[in-house]
C-alpha cells in the first residue's frame, strides 16, 4: 500500500502573510520556522529520487506533522476496512502526549537524517544551516593593509 501525506489539509496559519516559511526560516530560525521549512521541503520531494521514503518513513513524517500541528490524537479509530487511515491513526496515536515542540524537533531531525545521504558538499551545509537554525559561517575579514 502507499501512504500519501496531505500536509495541505492541515496547514498552520502564518501571521506574517508576506513571508514564506522558507524566507522566515532564513531570517528568524525559530523552531516553528524551521519546522515550516522542513514541512515545505518534504511536501516538495519527488515521488522517486535520492530522498525516496519508505511507507514507514512517510507514516513517521505524517504522525509527527499531525502531533506538531494538532497535538495528541483525539480522533476515533478508523473502521477495520480503512487500512491506510488505520495505519495513519496508529502512527499518530502512538505518539501519545508528546509535546508539539518535541514533535516539530523530531520531524526536523528525521528530515536531517534521511537527507544526510542524499545531499553533499556546500549544498548540504546550506540545507543543514536552514533546517537546524544555525547561521552560515561568515567569510573571514580581509587582512588589514
Short mmCIF file of C-alpha atoms in Angstrom, two decimals:
data_model
loop_
_atom_site.label_atom_id
_atom_site.label_comp_id
_atom_site.label_asym_id
_atom_site.label_seq_id
_atom_site.Cartn_x
_atom_site.Cartn_y
_atom_site.Cartn_z
CA UNK A 1 0.00 0.00 0.00
CA UNK A 2 1.02 3.62 -0.38
CA UNK A 3 0.65 6.32 2.25
CA UNK A 4 0.11 9.83 0.93
CA UNK A 5 0.91 12.72 3.22
CA UNK A 6 -1.56 15.54 2.82
CA UNK A 7 0.05 18.44 4.69
CA UNK A 8 -2.06 20.99 2.80
CA UNK A 9 -5.20 19.75 4.52
CA UNK A 10 -3.92 20.91 7.90
CA UNK A 11 -1.77 23.96 7.17
CA UNK A 12 -0.90 26.12 10.15
CA UNK A 13 -1.60 29.80 9.85
CA UNK A 14 1.17 32.32 9.45
CA UNK A 15 0.53 35.77 10.92
CA UNK A 16 3.12 37.26 8.57
CA UNK A 17 1.34 36.77 5.26
CA UNK A 18 4.13 38.32 3.21
CA UNK A 19 6.88 35.90 4.29
CA UNK A 20 7.02 32.32 3.08
CA UNK A 21 8.11 29.61 5.56
CA UNK A 22 11.43 29.45 3.73
CA UNK A 23 12.19 33.17 3.98
CA UNK A 24 11.05 33.25 7.60
CA UNK A 25 13.32 30.31 8.42
CA UNK A 26 16.26 32.14 6.89
CA UNK A 27 15.66 35.39 8.78
CA UNK A 28 14.45 34.19 12.20
CA UNK A 29 15.12 30.48 12.67
CA UNK A 30 12.69 29.71 15.47
CA UNK A 31 11.60 26.11 15.97
CA UNK A 32 8.28 26.82 14.25
CA UNK A 33 10.01 28.49 11.28
CA UNK A 34 12.43 25.57 10.91
CA UNK A 35 9.51 23.13 11.15
CA UNK A 36 7.59 25.00 8.44
CA UNK A 37 10.66 24.94 6.21
CA UNK A 38 11.03 21.19 6.82
CA UNK A 39 7.35 20.57 6.01
CA UNK A 40 7.62 22.63 2.82
CA UNK A 41 10.74 20.69 1.85
CA UNK A 42 9.09 17.29 2.46
CA UNK A 43 5.98 18.35 0.52
CA UNK A 44 8.14 19.16 -2.49
CA UNK A 45 10.03 15.86 -2.53
CA UNK A 46 9.57 13.95 -5.79
CA UNK A 47 7.91 10.52 -5.71
CA UNK A 48 11.25 8.95 -6.61
CA UNK A 49 14.81 10.12 -6.25
CA UNK A 50 17.62 10.30 -3.72
CA UNK A 51 15.25 11.10 -0.83
CA UNK A 52 12.67 8.46 -1.65
CA UNK A 53 10.85 7.39 1.52
CA UNK A 54 9.51 4.05 2.63
CA UNK A 55 5.89 3.83 3.77
CA UNK A 56 7.19 3.59 7.35
CA UNK A 57 9.09 6.87 6.95
CA UNK A 58 6.04 8.53 5.39
CA UNK A 59 3.94 7.39 8.34
CA UNK A 60 6.51 8.81 10.76
CA UNK A 61 6.50 12.18 9.00
CA UNK A 62 2.69 12.13 8.93
CA UNK A 63 2.33 11.31 12.62
CA UNK A 64 4.92 13.89 13.70
CA UNK A 65 3.25 16.51 11.50
CA UNK A 66 -0.16 15.80 13.00
CA UNK A 67 1.24 15.84 16.55
CA UNK A 68 3.07 19.12 15.89
CA UNK A 69 0.06 20.85 14.34
CA UNK A 70 -2.88 19.33 16.24
CA UNK A 71 -1.44 17.74 19.38
CA UNK A 72 -2.29 14.24 20.62
CA UNK A 73 -4.66 12.16 18.50
CA UNK A 74 -8.26 12.51 19.68
CA UNK A 75 -9.79 11.01 16.52
CA UNK A 76 -11.84 7.81 16.81
CA UNK A 77 -10.14 4.70 15.46
CA UNK A 78 -10.98 4.17 11.76
CA UNK A 79 -13.05 1.17 10.67
CA UNK A 80 -11.07 -2.01 10.03
CA UNK A 81 -11.59 -1.78 6.27
CA UNK A 82 -9.98 1.70 6.19
CA UNK A 83 -6.48 0.22 6.09
CA UNK A 84 -4.44 3.30 5.19
CA UNK A 85 -6.36 5.50 7.64
CA UNK A 86 -5.83 2.86 10.34
CA UNK A 87 -2.05 2.91 9.80
CA UNK A 88 -2.04 6.69 9.96
CA UNK A 89 -4.18 6.71 13.10
CA UNK A 90 -1.99 4.12 14.83
CA UNK A 91 1.20 6.07 13.99
CA UNK A 92 -0.26 9.33 15.31
CA UNK A 93 -1.93 7.74 18.35
CA UNK A 94 1.39 6.05 19.20
CA UNK A 95 2.97 9.44 19.92
CA UNK A 96 0.63 9.76 22.92
CA UNK A 97 1.22 13.00 24.85
CA UNK A 98 4.37 14.14 23.02
CA UNK A 99 4.53 17.93 23.04
CA UNK A 100 4.05 19.88 19.82
CA UNK A 101 7.58 21.25 20.19
CA UNK A 102 9.14 17.81 20.54
CA UNK A 103 7.16 16.60 17.50
CA UNK A 104 8.47 19.55 15.47
CA UNK A 105 12.05 18.84 16.53
CA UNK A 106 11.73 15.13 15.75
CA UNK A 107 10.25 15.94 12.32
CA UNK A 108 13.24 18.17 11.60
CA UNK A 109 15.71 15.57 12.87
CA UNK A 110 14.06 12.86 10.76
CA UNK A 111 14.47 15.01 7.66
CA UNK A 112 18.10 15.74 8.55
CA UNK A 113 18.77 12.03 8.96
CA UNK A 114 17.34 11.00 5.58
CA UNK A 115 18.88 13.98 3.80
CA UNK A 116 22.42 13.28 5.00
CA UNK A 117 22.88 10.51 2.43
CA UNK A 118 21.37 12.46 -0.47
CA UNK A 119 22.85 15.95 -0.18
CA UNK A 120 26.57 16.66 -0.37
CA UNK A 121 29.09 19.49 -0.08
CA UNK A 122 28.16 23.15 0.23
CA UNK A 123 24.55 22.35 -0.66
CA UNK A 124 24.37 20.05 2.39
CA UNK A 125 25.90 22.71 4.67
CA UNK A 126 23.40 25.33 3.48
CA UNK A 127 20.46 22.94 3.89
CA UNK A 128 21.52 21.91 7.39
CA UNK A 129 22.04 25.54 8.39
CA UNK A 130 18.49 26.37 7.29
CA UNK A 131 16.82 23.41 8.91
CA UNK A 132 18.83 23.37 12.13
CA UNK A 133 18.71 27.14 12.55
CA UNK A 134 22.47 27.55 12.52
CA UNK A 135 23.74 30.74 10.93
CA UNK A 136 26.06 30.35 7.97
CA UNK A 137 29.70 30.89 8.77
CA UNK A 138 30.77 34.38 7.80
CA UNK A 139 33.65 34.79 5.42
CA UNK A 140 36.82 35.89 7.22
CA UNK A 141 37.56 39.58 7.02
CA UNK A 142 40.29 40.55 4.57
CA UNK A 143 43.65 41.29 6.19
CA UNK A 144 44.24 44.90 7.14
CA UNK A 145 46.60 46.80 4.78
#
